[in-house]
Amino acid sequence: MMESGAHFCNSCGEQIGLDANGELFVACHECYFPICKACFEYEINEGRKVCLRCATPYSDRVKDNDGTKVYENQSTTAAQINVSQDVGLHARHVSTVSTVDSELNDESGNPIWKNRVESWKEKDKKKKKKKKSVPKAENEAPIPPEQQMEEIQSSEASAAEPLSMVIPISKTRLAPYRTVIIVRLIILGLFFHYRVTNPVDSAFGLWLTSIICEIWFAFSWVLDQFPKWSPVNREAFVDRLSARYERPGEPSQLAAVDFFVSTVDPLKEPPLITANTVLSILAVDYPVDKVSCYVSDDGAAMLTFESLVETADFARMWVPFCKKFSIEPRAPEFYFSQKIDYLKDKVQPSFVKERRAMKREYEEFKVRVNALVAKAQKTPDEGWTMQDGTSWPGNNSRDHPGMIQVFLGHSGAHDVEGNELPRLVYVSREKRPGYQHHKKAGAENALVRVSAVLTNAPFILNLDCDHYVNNSKAVREAMCFLMDPVVGRDLCYVQFPQRFDGIDRSDRYANRNTVFFDVNMKGLDGIQGPMYVGTGCVFNRQALYGYSPPSMPKLPKSSSCCCCPSKKQTKDVSELYRDAKREELDAAIFNLREIDNYDEYERSMLISQMSFEKTFGLSTVFIESTLMENGGLPESSDPSMLIKEAIHVISCGYEEKTAWGKEIGWIYGSVTEDILTGFKMQCRGWRSVYCMPLRPAFKGSAPINLSDRLHQVLRWALGSVEIFFSRHCPLWYGFAGGRLKWLQRLAYINTIVYPFTSLPLVAYCTLPAICLLTGKFIIPTLSNLASALFLGLFLSIIVTSVLELRWSGVTIEALWRNEQFWVIGGVSAHLFAVFQGFLKMLAGVDTNFTVTAKAADDTEFGELYIIKWTTLLIPPTTLIIINIVGVVAGFSDALNGGYESWGPLFGKVFFAFWVIFHLYPFLKGLMGRQNRTPTIVILWSVLLASVFSLVWVKINPFISRPDSASISQTCISIDC
């Protein structure tokens, strides 16, 4: 159909006619569903005013033209329909801004952009006419019309099937959940009315502190709860993807994917783990010519380079073995460590023999890699030397040139069966003193530019060095969304949940983050999409370039926004200007891609004039890669020239005076660059998708001991505090244009303010001990109404949690572990992050908390019981001690006070036990096995608790101070 030029209606089977302009009739410009004009008018007359395939309303884009309803913008050609049906909209969809709207004037006011584009279009039309005039080959056999019709109908039917489907949560589960949320809000309002109007005069300070803390907790609950208002599930159809883009006898039309793997220090991030990640990528179930793996070595370590040499050699045996026997997972370390019957479902007689041989090969590979690690423990005085005798360029990790090495690929080594292997590229960007390198975000941006020059795949999948591909079809799952003609148009990335190995069954420190990945992210998927969490994410490359989605609403002409006060008008003007510049580049890209035969000199002139170089940097090769419609490289590209250009784009000064890290790529300004990057994309109007295949797509390693876990949480919290004090704070950034939905904004606000909850949380966890030591309480004597309010509040909390578990599938244990670690992390890591953030932002002081490791037991999960001295352990230990002391003091007072003292004691003790139960995993981890707790932690905590108790007894602000007059009057009345 595509070659013959015949197009048939999917409803009646007749040929699709031409419109009034003499061009092919198009009904829906969203999915280009083939339907003739007669069927289109019939559908309109019958009242069905939406597209049969994508359900886009016709009424929004039809207009009256001579009494007949015609779809707007009928200039779409058959070639565009062919692209949408056969190739898929996996290229970047730019805003269809006309050339007249995006014209560029020179100094004298001449429309240079318009004139050149129009001249190029004329050349392009002449070229197309010549192509159409070429007769068919005489020996080409004509296809019978009946057979052609059958093939067309079958291809149209398969193309009409969606590649993914949204599965809404059942109303029977979601409606009660929403109802309870509203009821809980009402109860909270009544509860705070009672608390505020009934102060405790005898303990006013404690009462006021508790009121402030409770109001903040309620605010945090609202921020956390309402983004879960419309959770959804999704299902991807991998078989339909293959049927549409991998037809028998034809080259695969699946989009290419560039994999990014980042590593810094091979002594902290073992090369064997990185090698397993790389091997799982090279063996992924995807066309070999569509996969490229880039490994970023930001530490310029020769150990990483040599381990990749060994990895590339072992991949020649491992990749064909995985694909021959459909191995899962395809990381050898984790495959061979599985405690399953590997003979199950394996019918090939040679499997057992080949598996044993492959395991021996892997053991030898591990020996070679471990020998490299042992050798690297001590650096020679003269530095490392390569095999040819030359000095390793990265001996000084802070001052070295850029390095690129292509190990595998189209011109590299093949596997043992003679088949081609995916491309494997080692990259170490240039570093020089005096330049800001921006850590991981800078390394990722360097990979974006290198990959654009060398392979330029339209999609990018980034993984941490310890996250391997657990599901070989994960990339296909993502392509079901990104290559879908309807869903993929405005999609900036597909985020997979993080899953982990090596965690004990009880998950004492909530390492799995089940509540976040299975509850919060599902809720965000129903709004504008999940946030980017740093790994396991497939990006649309053009979204990383800072462009806006095709269906982005037009910018308002006024420079102020109705939702912003007048004092922020300047901020809105600057945001509108930046967005207008992005639209200008959108228009430039769109118009350049319509032109096949433009002059090279004119192209370079136009690139310079359109300020591409100010945006992307001084590399015409890289800029031209952004103009490639479906990714890929120009046919005339020279590999040696490309390598030189790749070295140029990773130079340390390349990003100076450009938009990299500000509007393009991974965004700088926080250690949690993932939140910033996703936030910027969604502020431009992009949406994301959450993909949860039955078999986890990726698995990683989690810090399972207490100290490492707290430091991980500290890093995340510190990044959120940095964003809070930056210009990208969701409280005020991105209001111009209104492209970020309000519930999505609430979710992002929650990601930056949650560390500040540590301040009221520490105070609230201290209140029980104070109440028990002083005999005071934060709540007055309860009336019947107050008792009902407290009971209703507790019941609403329980019912909300139960209903949340019901629609999400999360277990009660996972929810309780998450609640416990919320308290543990809040009173330790989050607290330190807030103070460190204040010091860094206000005083420029960067404080680091060092960790010193001790030995672990040689048992499974032995690292769980490692105790490392860190400052983060002091606050929660102190809270546990003072609450235990308070409970003992409370029971002692009750025993001395008689029967009437036991009633008020229960409320205070319940309050104290609430704190102790939440900190119990911390206490258990602190004690470890055989009570091997660091002595210094106990000494510091006991010292702080003792000082607190002594100072409190000395000051005791809750005892009224009698004045001297009353004392003298009392003495006079006493008859001595």
mmCIF file of C-alpha atoms in Angstrom, residues 13-150:
data_model
loop_
_atom_site.group_PDB
_atom_site.id
_atom_site.type_symbol
_atom_site.label_atom_id
_atom_site.label_comp_id
_atom_site.label_asym_id
_atom_site.label_seq_id
_atom_site.Cartn_x
_atom_site.Cartn_y
_atom_site.Cartn_z
ATOM 1 C CA GLY A 13 -12.745 -0.634 2.253
ATOM 2 C CA GLU A 14 -13.050 1.990 -0.484
ATOM 3 C CA GLN A 15 -10.163 4.193 -1.546
ATOM 4 C CA ILE A 16 -9.597 7.317 0.529
ATOM 5 C CA GLY A 17 -10.383 10.263 -1.686
ATOM 6 C CA LEU A 18 -8.851 13.694 -1.932
ATOM 7 C CA ASP A 19 -9.898 16.850 -0.191
ATOM 8 C CA ALA A 20 -10.738 20.217 -1.749
ATOM 9 C CA ASN A 21 -7.039 21.019 -2.037
ATOM 10 C CA GLY A 22 -6.328 17.894 -4.070
ATOM 11 C CA GLU A 23 -4.448 16.148 -1.272
ATOM 12 C CA LEU A 24 -5.207 12.949 0.612
ATOM 13 C CA PHE A 25 -8.156 13.318 3.001
ATOM 14 C CA VAL A 26 -7.236 13.033 6.673
ATOM 15 C CA ALA A 27 -9.849 12.856 9.426
ATOM 16 C CA CYS A 28 -7.728 12.620 12.568
ATOM 17 C CA HIS A 29 -4.381 14.334 12.876
ATOM 18 C CA GLU A 30 -3.646 12.612 16.175
ATOM 19 C CA CYS A 31 -3.268 9.033 14.891
ATOM 20 C CA TYR A 32 -3.961 9.426 11.107
ATOM 21 C CA PHE A 33 -6.622 6.716 11.220
ATOM 22 C CA PRO A 34 -7.459 5.854 7.548
ATOM 23 C CA ILE A 35 -11.097 6.751 6.896
ATOM 24 C CA CYS A 36 -12.715 8.176 3.771
ATOM 25 C CA LYS A 37 -14.646 11.432 3.602
ATOM 26 C CA ALA A 38 -18.013 9.687 3.203
ATOM 27 C CA CYS A 39 -17.536 7.557 6.317
ATOM 28 C CA PHE A 40 -16.231 10.587 8.200
ATOM 29 C CA GLU A 41 -19.350 12.622 7.375
ATOM 30 C CA TYR A 42 -21.543 9.631 8.258
ATOM 31 C CA GLU A 43 -19.900 9.381 11.669
ATOM 32 C CA ILE A 44 -20.435 13.104 12.259
ATOM 33 C CA ASN A 45 -24.101 12.913 11.235
ATOM 34 C CA GLU A 46 -24.651 9.920 13.522
ATOM 35 C CA GLY A 47 -23.336 11.948 16.464
ATOM 36 C CA ARG A 48 -20.081 10.046 16.837
ATOM 37 C CA LYS A 49 -17.662 12.944 16.832
ATOM 38 C CA VAL A 50 -14.536 11.184 18.051
ATOM 39 C CA CYS A 51 -11.827 9.247 16.242
ATOM 40 C CA LEU A 52 -12.488 5.503 16.057
ATOM 41 C CA ARG A 53 -8.919 4.668 17.073
ATOM 42 C CA CYS A 54 -7.639 7.268 19.535
ATOM 43 C CA ALA A 55 -10.973 8.805 20.660
ATOM 44 C CA THR A 56 -9.768 12.351 19.883
ATOM 45 C CA PRO A 57 -12.840 14.613 19.426
ATOM 46 C CA TYR A 58 -13.455 15.680 15.822
ATOM 47 C CA SER A 59 -15.491 18.653 17.024
ATOM 48 C CA ASP A 60 -12.401 20.373 18.396
ATOM 49 C CA ARG A 61 -10.710 20.545 14.990
ATOM 50 C CA VAL A 62 -13.464 20.708 12.347
ATOM 51 C CA LYS A 63 -14.647 23.873 10.656
ATOM 52 C CA ASP A 64 -17.266 24.721 8.074
ATOM 53 C CA ASN A 65 -15.916 25.137 4.567
ATOM 54 C CA ASP A 66 -18.513 25.789 1.851
ATOM 55 C CA GLY A 67 -21.175 24.012 3.857
ATOM 56 C CA THR A 68 -19.116 20.886 4.331
ATOM 57 C CA LYS A 69 -17.314 19.919 7.547
ATOM 58 C CA VAL A 70 -13.636 19.527 6.776
ATOM 59 C CA TYR A 71 -10.766 18.716 9.144
ATOM 60 C CA GLU A 72 -8.405 21.628 9.759
ATOM 61 C CA ASN A 73 -4.906 21.667 8.255
ATOM 62 C CA GLN A 74 -5.540 19.330 5.339
ATOM 63 C CA SER A 75 -1.954 19.674 4.132
ATOM 64 C CA THR A 76 -0.891 16.413 5.714
ATOM 65 C CA THR A 77 0.433 14.132 2.997
ATOM 66 C CA ALA A 78 0.268 10.409 2.552
ATOM 67 C CA ALA A 79 3.896 10.169 3.541
ATOM 68 C CA GLN A 80 3.017 11.472 7.007
ATOM 69 C CA ILE A 81 0.330 8.836 7.355
ATOM 70 C CA ASN A 82 2.772 6.154 6.307
ATOM 71 C CA VAL A 83 5.227 7.276 8.950
ATOM 72 C CA SER A 84 2.592 7.232 11.659
ATOM 73 C CA GLN A 85 1.395 3.773 10.735
ATOM 74 C CA ASP A 86 4.534 1.870 9.811
ATOM 75 C CA VAL A 87 7.377 3.597 11.576
ATOM 76 C CA GLY A 88 5.475 4.920 14.556
ATOM 77 C CA LEU A 89 5.761 8.270 16.220
ATOM 78 C CA HIS A 90 8.910 7.331 18.081
ATOM 79 C CA ALA A 91 10.768 10.352 16.779
ATOM 80 C CA ARG A 92 10.478 13.634 18.598
ATOM 81 C CA HIS A 93 7.162 15.321 17.897
ATOM 82 C CA VAL A 94 7.756 19.012 17.740
ATOM 83 C CA SER A 95 5.190 21.745 17.999
ATOM 84 C CA THR A 96 3.708 22.332 14.547
ATOM 85 C CA VAL A 97 4.466 26.027 14.463
ATOM 86 C CA SER A 98 4.196 27.441 10.973
ATOM 87 C CA THR A 99 7.196 28.949 9.237
ATOM 88 C CA VAL A 100 5.497 32.325 9.149
ATOM 89 C CA ASP A 101 5.159 32.346 12.917
ATOM 90 C CA SER A 102 8.799 31.382 13.427
ATOM 91 C CA GLU A 103 10.516 33.625 10.926
ATOM 92 C CA LEU A 104 13.861 35.107 11.851
ATOM 93 C CA ASN A 105 14.748 38.616 10.777
ATOM 94 C CA ASP A 106 18.218 39.935 10.172
ATOM 95 C CA GLU A 107 19.448 43.340 11.250
ATOM 96 C CA SER A 108 17.595 45.097 8.395
ATOM 97 C CA GLY A 109 14.368 43.263 9.135
ATOM 98 C CA ASN A 110 14.435 40.727 6.265
ATOM 99 C CA PRO A 111 12.726 37.388 7.054
ATOM 100 C CA ILE A 112 15.818 35.204 6.485
ATOM 101 C CA TRP A 113 14.333 32.095 8.091
ATOM 102 C CA LYS A 114 11.117 32.233 6.078
ATOM 103 C CA ASN A 115 12.777 32.918 2.720
ATOM 104 C CA ARG A 116 15.350 30.132 3.084
ATOM 105 C CA VAL A 117 12.850 27.579 4.277
ATOM 106 C CA GLU A 118 10.510 28.409 1.399
ATOM 107 C CA SER A 119 13.325 28.110 -1.149
ATOM 108 C CA TRP A 120 14.370 24.768 0.311
ATOM 109 C CA LYS A 121 10.783 23.540 0.194
ATOM 110 C CA GLU A 122 10.591 24.379 -3.498
ATOM 111 C CA LYS A 123 13.741 22.317 -4.098
ATOM 112 C CA ASP A 124 12.271 19.520 -2.031
ATOM 113 C CA LYS A 125 9.027 19.461 -4.044
ATOM 114 C CA LYS A 126 10.926 19.297 -7.335
ATOM 115 C CA LYS A 127 12.977 16.408 -6.017
ATOM 116 C CA LYS A 128 9.837 14.531 -4.963
ATOM 117 C CA LYS A 129 8.226 15.072 -8.379
ATOM 118 C CA LYS A 130 11.278 13.560 -10.048
ATOM 119 C CA LYS A 131 11.039 10.546 -7.770
ATOM 120 C CA LYS A 132 7.360 10.068 -8.604
ATOM 121 C CA SER A 133 8.085 10.257 -12.354
ATOM 122 C CA VAL A 134 10.500 7.318 -12.237
ATOM 123 C CA PRO A 135 8.695 4.279 -13.738
ATOM 124 C CA LYS A 136 8.534 0.968 -11.967
ATOM 125 C CA ALA A 137 10.872 -1.812 -12.929
ATOM 126 C CA GLU A 138 9.569 -3.917 -15.772
ATOM 127 C CA ASN A 139 10.281 -7.186 -14.010
ATOM 128 C CA GLU A 140 8.310 -6.185 -10.906
ATOM 129 C CA ALA A 141 5.396 -8.565 -10.554
ATOM 130 C CA PRO A 142 2.046 -6.819 -9.920
ATOM 131 C CA ILE A 143 0.202 -7.766 -6.748
ATOM 132 C CA PRO A 144 -3.360 -9.026 -7.254
ATOM 133 C CA PRO A 145 -5.932 -6.551 -5.927
ATOM 134 C CA GLU A 146 -7.626 -9.197 -3.749
ATOM 135 C CA GLN A 147 -4.347 -10.163 -2.057
ATOM 136 C CA GLN A 148 -3.405 -6.517 -1.676
ATOM 137 C CA MET A 149 -6.752 -5.784 -0.027
ATOM 138 C CA GLU A 150 -6.369 -8.667 2.436
#
